[in-house]
mmCIF file of C-alpha atoms in Angstrom:
data_model
loop_
_atom_site.group_PDB
_atom_site.id
_atom_site.type_symbol
_atom_site.label_atom_id
_atom_site.label_comp_id
_atom_site.label_asym_id
_atom_site.label_seq_id
_atom_site.Cartn_x
_atom_site.Cartn_y
_atom_site.Cartn_z
ATOM 1 C CA MET B 1 144.968 79.156 63.720
ATOM 2 C CA MET B 2 146.226 76.712 65.940
ATOM 3 C CA SER B 3 148.383 78.833 67.954
ATOM 4 C CA ASN B 4 145.562 81.109 68.651
ATOM 5 C CA ARG B 5 143.420 78.359 70.323
ATOM 6 C CA GLU B 6 141.929 79.060 73.798
ATOM 7 C CA LYS B 7 144.106 77.146 76.419
ATOM 8 C CA ILE B 8 142.380 73.838 77.835
ATOM 9 C CA THR B 9 142.537 72.189 81.545
ATOM 10 C CA ALA B 10 142.858 68.272 81.142
ATOM 11 C CA LEU B 11 140.880 66.902 84.824
ATOM 12 C CA ILE B 12 141.317 63.330 86.235
ATOM 13 C CA ILE B 13 140.227 61.947 89.674
ATOM 14 C CA THR B 14 142.269 58.977 91.012
ATOM 15 C CA TYR B 15 142.484 56.374 93.272
ATOM 16 C CA ASN B 16 145.338 53.654 93.051
ATOM 17 C CA GLU B 17 146.097 53.971 89.234
ATOM 18 C CA ILE B 18 149.305 53.069 88.743
ATOM 19 C CA GLY B 19 149.712 51.186 85.324
ATOM 20 C CA TYR B 20 146.944 53.453 84.067
ATOM 21 C CA ILE B 21 147.377 57.040 85.276
ATOM 22 C CA GLU B 22 150.974 57.402 83.208
ATOM 23 C CA LYS B 23 149.591 56.701 79.671
ATOM 24 C CA CYS B 24 146.581 58.700 80.373
ATOM 25 C CA LEU B 25 148.759 61.768 81.274
ATOM 26 C CA GLU B 26 151.120 60.842 78.479
ATOM 27 C CA SER B 27 148.300 61.120 76.036
ATOM 28 C CA VAL B 28 146.969 64.390 77.330
ATOM 29 C CA SER B 29 150.597 66.236 77.550
ATOM 30 C CA PHE B 30 149.404 68.456 74.629
ATOM 31 C CA VAL B 31 147.287 70.798 77.243
ATOM 32 C CA ASP B 32 148.181 73.436 79.235
ATOM 33 C CA GLU B 33 147.509 72.463 82.362
ATOM 34 C CA ILE B 34 146.983 69.016 84.288
ATOM 35 C CA ILE B 35 144.926 69.180 87.482
ATOM 36 C CA VAL B 36 144.740 65.354 88.962
ATOM 37 C CA VAL B 37 142.646 65.107 92.104
ATOM 38 C CA ASP B 38 143.825 61.973 94.380
ATOM 39 C CA SER B 39 141.697 60.387 96.994
ATOM 40 C CA PHE B 40 144.520 59.133 99.110
ATOM 41 C CA SER B 41 146.205 56.691 96.758
ATOM 42 C CA THR B 42 147.916 53.409 98.967
ATOM 43 C CA ASP B 43 149.742 52.415 95.722
ATOM 44 C CA GLY B 44 152.280 55.076 94.637
ATOM 45 C CA THR B 45 149.826 56.702 92.538
ATOM 46 C CA TYR B 46 149.954 59.948 94.928
ATOM 47 C CA GLU B 47 153.981 59.775 95.299
ATOM 48 C CA TYR B 48 153.912 59.448 90.871
ATOM 49 C CA LEU B 49 151.829 62.502 90.352
ATOM 50 C CA LEU B 50 153.895 64.545 92.720
ATOM 51 C CA LYS B 51 157.119 63.740 90.480
ATOM 52 C CA HIS B 52 155.213 64.688 87.392
ATOM 53 C CA HIS B 53 156.690 68.288 86.002
ATOM 54 C CA LYS B 54 153.365 68.959 84.236
ATOM 55 C CA VAL B 55 150.838 67.661 87.293
ATOM 56 C CA LYS B 56 149.246 69.785 89.610
ATOM 57 C CA VAL B 57 147.715 67.209 92.238
ATOM 58 C CA ILE B 58 145.432 67.818 94.950
ATOM 59 C CA GLN B 59 144.417 65.320 97.379
ATOM 60 C CA ASN B 60 140.839 65.290 98.569
ATOM 61 C CA PRO B 61 138.564 62.693 100.499
ATOM 62 C CA PHE B 62 136.199 60.524 98.176
ATOM 63 C CA GLU B 63 132.494 61.137 99.051
ATOM 64 C CA ASN B 64 131.146 60.005 95.552
ATOM 65 C CA PHE B 65 131.872 60.337 91.819
ATOM 66 C CA THR B 66 129.608 63.583 91.471
ATOM 67 C CA ALA B 67 131.438 65.147 94.627
ATOM 68 C CA GLN B 68 134.749 64.641 93.513
ATOM 69 C CA LYS B 69 134.412 65.543 89.984
ATOM 70 C CA SER B 70 132.619 68.927 90.913
ATOM 71 C CA PHE B 71 135.700 69.586 93.096
ATOM 72 C CA ALA B 72 137.990 68.866 90.392
ATOM 73 C CA LEU B 73 136.370 71.128 88.005
ATOM 74 C CA LYS B 74 136.326 74.139 90.420
ATOM 75 C CA GLN B 75 140.012 73.700 90.439
ATOM 76 C CA ALA B 76 140.290 74.686 86.712
ATOM 77 C CA THR B 77 142.084 77.495 85.175
ATOM 78 C CA HIS B 78 141.189 77.601 81.875
ATOM 79 C CA ASP B 79 137.239 77.665 80.572
ATOM 80 C CA TRP B 80 137.786 74.735 78.303
ATOM 81 C CA VAL B 81 138.370 71.629 80.026
ATOM 82 C CA LEU B 82 139.243 68.298 78.976
ATOM 83 C CA PHE B 83 137.585 65.634 81.685
ATOM 84 C CA LEU B 84 139.182 61.801 81.548
ATOM 85 C CA ASP B 85 139.012 58.821 83.790
ATOM 86 C CA ALA B 86 142.572 57.498 84.503
ATOM 87 C CA ASP B 87 141.993 54.512 82.543
ATOM 88 C CA GLU B 88 141.179 56.405 79.337
ATOM 89 C CA ILE B 89 143.976 57.255 76.752
ATOM 90 C CA VAL B 90 143.668 60.187 74.109
ATOM 91 C CA PRO B 91 144.971 58.809 71.031
ATOM 92 C CA THR B 92 146.505 61.071 68.415
ATOM 93 C CA PRO B 93 143.725 61.147 65.505
ATOM 94 C CA LEU B 94 141.459 62.628 68.932
ATOM 95 C CA LYS B 95 144.351 65.028 70.198
ATOM 96 C CA ASN B 96 143.988 66.539 66.548
ATOM 97 C CA GLU B 97 140.539 66.926 66.757
ATOM 98 C CA ILE B 98 140.342 68.420 70.104
ATOM 99 C CA LEU B 99 143.025 70.999 69.278
ATOM 100 C CA GLU B 100 141.008 72.148 66.033
ATOM 101 C CA THR B 101 137.646 72.122 67.554
ATOM 102 C CA VAL B 102 139.193 74.629 70.775
ATOM 103 C CA SER B 103 140.417 76.745 67.844
ATOM 104 C CA LYS B 104 137.278 77.591 66.314
ATOM 105 C CA GLN B 105 134.679 80.154 66.820
ATOM 106 C CA THR B 106 131.667 78.067 67.450
ATOM 107 C CA GLU B 107 128.434 78.105 69.765
ATOM 108 C CA ILE B 108 129.130 74.473 71.085
ATOM 109 C CA VAL B 109 129.741 74.539 74.349
ATOM 110 C CA ALA B 110 130.554 70.906 75.599
ATOM 111 C CA TYR B 111 131.381 67.928 73.500
ATOM 112 C CA TRP B 112 130.281 64.258 73.246
ATOM 113 C CA PHE B 113 133.030 61.688 73.083
ATOM 114 C CA PHE B 114 132.257 57.965 71.897
ATOM 115 C CA ARG B 115 134.670 55.507 73.530
ATOM 116 C CA GLN B 116 136.903 52.015 72.164
ATOM 117 C CA PHE B 117 136.409 49.970 75.125
ATOM 118 C CA MET B 118 139.258 47.673 75.902
ATOM 119 C CA PHE B 119 139.214 44.149 77.730
ATOM 120 C CA GLN B 120 142.702 44.453 79.045
ATOM 121 C CA ASN B 121 144.639 44.886 75.167
ATOM 122 C CA GLU B 122 141.763 43.523 73.116
ATOM 123 C CA LYS B 123 139.031 45.802 71.806
ATOM 124 C CA LEU B 124 135.621 44.996 72.612
ATOM 125 C CA ARG B 125 133.011 45.461 69.766
ATOM 126 C CA PHE B 126 129.949 45.190 71.110
ATOM 127 C CA SER B 127 128.632 43.790 74.537
ATOM 128 C CA GLY B 128 126.333 47.071 74.881
ATOM 129 C CA TRP B 129 128.937 49.600 74.408
ATOM 130 C CA GLN B 130 128.747 50.314 70.818
ATOM 131 C CA THR B 131 127.000 53.510 71.125
ATOM 132 C CA ASP B 132 128.292 54.555 74.862
ATOM 133 C CA LYS B 133 129.282 58.040 74.721
ATOM 134 C CA ASN B 134 130.652 60.752 77.339
ATOM 135 C CA TYR B 135 131.066 64.494 77.834
ATOM 136 C CA ARG B 136 134.620 64.915 77.865
ATOM 137 C CA LEU B 137 135.026 68.328 76.448
ATOM 138 C CA PHE B 138 133.398 71.020 77.696
ATOM 139 C CA ARG B 139 133.208 74.829 78.712
ATOM 140 C CA LYS B 140 133.499 74.940 82.655
ATOM 141 C CA SER B 141 131.641 78.196 82.624
ATOM 142 C CA LYS B 142 128.606 76.310 80.896
ATOM 143 C CA ALA B 143 128.445 72.792 82.347
ATOM 144 C CA LYS B 144 128.261 71.332 86.080
ATOM 145 C CA PHE B 145 127.785 68.288 87.315
ATOM 146 C CA SER B 146 124.172 67.491 88.741
ATOM 147 C CA ASP B 147 123.917 66.616 92.279
ATOM 148 C CA ARG B 148 121.216 64.268 91.210
ATOM 149 C CA ARG B 149 123.401 61.240 91.008
ATOM 150 C CA ILE B 150 126.547 59.882 92.934
ATOM 151 C CA VAL B 151 127.774 57.465 90.245
ATOM 152 C CA HIS B 152 127.862 57.524 86.702
ATOM 153 C CA GLU B 153 127.284 61.274 87.035
ATOM 154 C CA THR B 154 125.517 63.515 84.595
ATOM 155 C CA LEU B 155 126.672 66.993 83.428
ATOM 156 C CA ASP B 156 124.244 69.787 83.221
ATOM 157 C CA VAL B 157 125.027 71.733 80.160
ATOM 158 C CA GLU B 158 123.847 75.394 79.134
ATOM 159 C CA GLY B 159 124.105 75.658 75.623
ATOM 160 C CA THR B 160 124.399 73.845 72.592
ATOM 161 C CA SER B 161 126.144 70.319 72.552
ATOM 162 C CA GLY B 162 128.290 68.655 69.840
ATOM 163 C CA ILE B 163 130.208 65.056 69.141
ATOM 164 C CA LEU B 164 133.624 64.409 68.079
ATOM 165 C CA ASN B 165 134.503 62.254 65.362
ATOM 166 C CA GLU B 166 137.357 60.057 66.806
ATOM 167 C CA LYS B 167 137.209 57.988 69.875
ATOM 168 C CA LEU B 168 138.542 57.994 73.345
ATOM 169 C CA THR B 169 140.256 54.545 74.335
ATOM 170 C CA HIS B 170 139.084 53.417 77.875
ATOM 171 C CA TYR B 171 140.857 50.651 79.654
ATOM 172 C CA CYS B 172 137.865 49.475 81.701
ATOM 173 C CA TYR B 173 139.157 45.559 81.876
ATOM 174 C CA LYS B 174 142.454 45.056 83.993
ATOM 175 C CA ASN B 175 141.201 41.817 85.367
ATOM 176 C CA TYR B 176 138.367 40.120 86.289
ATOM 177 C CA GLU B 177 138.720 40.616 90.532
ATOM 178 C CA ASP B 178 139.412 44.427 89.756
ATOM 179 C CA TYR B 179 136.259 44.439 87.326
ATOM 180 C CA LYS B 180 134.304 43.049 89.455
ATOM 181 C CA SER B 181 135.140 44.977 92.577
ATOM 182 C CA LYS B 182 134.106 48.130 90.518
ATOM 183 C CA MET B 183 131.199 46.716 89.111
ATOM 184 C CA LEU B 184 130.061 46.083 92.959
ATOM 185 C CA ASN B 185 130.983 49.508 94.192
ATOM 186 C CA TYR B 186 129.033 51.185 91.426
ATOM 187 C CA GLY B 187 126.175 48.967 92.604
ATOM 188 C CA ARG B 188 126.358 49.951 95.885
ATOM 189 C CA LEU B 189 126.493 53.333 95.331
ATOM 190 C CA LYS B 190 123.321 53.149 92.847
ATOM 191 C CA ALA B 191 121.794 51.379 95.999
ATOM 192 C CA ILE B 192 122.969 54.695 97.980
ATOM 193 C CA GLU B 193 120.562 56.801 95.458
ATOM 194 C CA CYS B 194 117.710 54.569 94.852
ATOM 195 C CA PHE B 195 117.586 54.590 99.172
ATOM 196 C CA TYR B 196 117.278 58.473 98.862
ATOM 197 C CA ARG B 197 115.057 58.589 96.399
ATOM 198 C CA GLU B 198 112.725 56.245 98.540
ATOM 199 C CA ARG B 199 112.586 53.553 95.885
ATOM 200 C CA LYS B 200 112.116 50.297 97.639
ATOM 201 C CA PHE B 201 113.427 46.447 97.184
ATOM 202 C CA ASN B 202 111.437 44.183 95.261
ATOM 203 C CA TYR B 203 112.428 40.732 94.481
ATOM 204 C CA ALA B 204 110.385 40.409 91.352
ATOM 205 C CA ALA B 205 112.265 43.776 90.167
ATOM 206 C CA MET B 206 115.468 42.341 91.151
ATOM 207 C CA TYR B 207 115.181 38.895 89.066
ATOM 208 C CA LEU B 208 113.872 41.069 86.161
ATOM 209 C CA LYS B 209 116.201 43.573 86.029
ATOM 210 C CA THR B 210 119.546 41.649 86.921
ATOM 211 C CA GLY B 211 118.194 39.026 83.929
ATOM 212 C CA TRP B 212 117.414 41.707 81.815
ATOM 213 C CA LYS B 213 121.058 43.585 81.800
ATOM 214 C CA PHE B 214 122.524 40.212 80.855
ATOM 215 C CA PHE B 215 120.247 39.077 77.897
ATOM 216 C CA ASN B 216 120.031 42.863 76.639
ATOM 217 C CA HIS B 217 123.730 43.290 76.459
ATOM 218 C CA TYR B 218 124.892 39.906 75.644
ATOM 219 C CA VAL B 219 122.228 38.964 73.416
ATOM 220 C CA LEU B 220 120.408 41.888 71.896
ATOM 221 C CA ARG B 221 123.436 44.205 72.067
ATOM 222 C CA LEU B 222 125.368 41.400 70.172
ATOM 223 C CA GLY B 223 127.671 40.604 73.433
ATOM 224 C CA PHE B 224 128.461 37.055 71.979
ATOM 225 C CA LEU B 225 130.075 38.275 69.260
ATOM 226 C CA ASP B 226 133.094 39.582 71.351
ATOM 227 C CA GLY B 227 133.615 35.918 72.726
ATOM 228 C CA LYS B 228 134.520 34.846 76.416
ATOM 229 C CA LYS B 229 135.066 38.380 76.706
ATOM 230 C CA GLY B 230 131.874 39.513 75.789
ATOM 231 C CA TYR B 231 130.288 36.938 78.263
ATOM 232 C CA VAL B 232 132.530 38.233 81.264
ATOM 233 C CA ILE B 233 131.747 41.877 80.999
ATOM 234 C CA CYS B 234 128.033 41.309 80.346
ATOM 235 C CA TYR B 235 127.951 38.843 83.649
ATOM 236 C CA LEU B 236 129.923 41.021 85.885
ATOM 237 C CA ASN B 237 127.632 43.970 84.438
ATOM 238 C CA ALA B 238 124.543 42.450 85.425
ATOM 239 C CA LEU B 239 126.337 41.283 88.664
ATOM 240 C CA GLY B 240 126.586 45.112 89.556
ATOM 241 C CA VAL B 241 122.951 45.116 89.078
ATOM 242 C CA LEU B 242 121.971 42.577 91.671
ATOM 243 C CA GLU B 243 124.432 44.141 94.192
ATOM 244 C CA ARG B 244 122.478 47.157 93.460
ATOM 245 C CA PHE B 245 119.426 45.613 94.556
ATOM 246 C CA ARG B 246 121.057 43.160 97.533
ATOM 247 C CA GLU B 247 122.571 46.809 98.974
ATOM 248 C CA LEU B 248 119.107 48.942 98.934
ATOM 249 C CA LYS B 249 117.611 45.876 100.859
ATOM 250 C CA ARG B 250 120.360 46.341 103.282
ATOM 251 C CA LEU B 251 120.074 49.630 103.797
ATOM 252 C CA GLU B 252 115.909 49.542 104.063
ATOM 253 C CA GLN B 253 117.035 46.989 106.778
ATOM 254 C CA LYS B 254 119.478 49.037 108.351
ATOM 255 C CA ASN B 255 117.085 51.876 108.683
ATOM 256 C CA GLU B 256 114.446 49.889 109.982
ATOM 257 C CA LEU B 257 116.429 48.828 112.866
ATOM 258 C CA ALA B 258 117.324 52.428 113.333
ATOM 259 C CA TYR B 259 113.908 52.971 113.703
ATOM 260 C CA TYR B 260 113.217 50.416 116.339
ATOM 261 C CA LEU B 261 116.323 51.562 118.289
ATOM 262 C CA VAL B 262 114.919 54.853 118.798
ATOM 263 C CA MET B 263 111.507 54.201 119.532
ATOM 264 C CA PRO B 264 110.407 54.681 123.332
#
């Protein structure tokens, strides 16, 4: 029975999310505990969270996405965790499926969610995201975030995974400058990953991978069918790849300079 279901903790990490976090929190009001880890927002997000009657808010310095989400996961009281981004919303059909799922006796310990991407208030149907899915509901005791990645983090799951039918709504695109800033930041974080894995900068790889990213998402994965929205998204996603290589080159140059400065 639904009343006998296990309890759920919703976890969210935030930084300057006013305009998004309100709807996100409203959509997860059905859970038993809501914990938000804020990395010292400056737009009023933290003050808003402090006043929310159902939210426990903790401030923690942001190192990278994996570290911040791992910190948040440790705060959860309940074993079932619903981990969302601040710009994601749980629609009513998905809410009902989540509640039904955690009421079942099952060996499944983690669930993938498909996402409906939104360009402002319009749906993106293609542009490479048709098959996008992420772990969003899982048992805390059976999962942890991998330390192999610091952006687009990976969840390591010990046990069987399943997929929910209903989609999570993801308001990924607020405006051009916001999304561009996000893609550039992701690119820089990805460059740090590459640098510590000792991957080397290469001009040919930079141009080929940037071009492939755009061609794959805009042409092969039908971004052109999303019209102007598709072009903007595919262009900015490719720009993120370009920034990864530019930042990797900067890191290599900085490392070389440091080496020569310490030489006797």
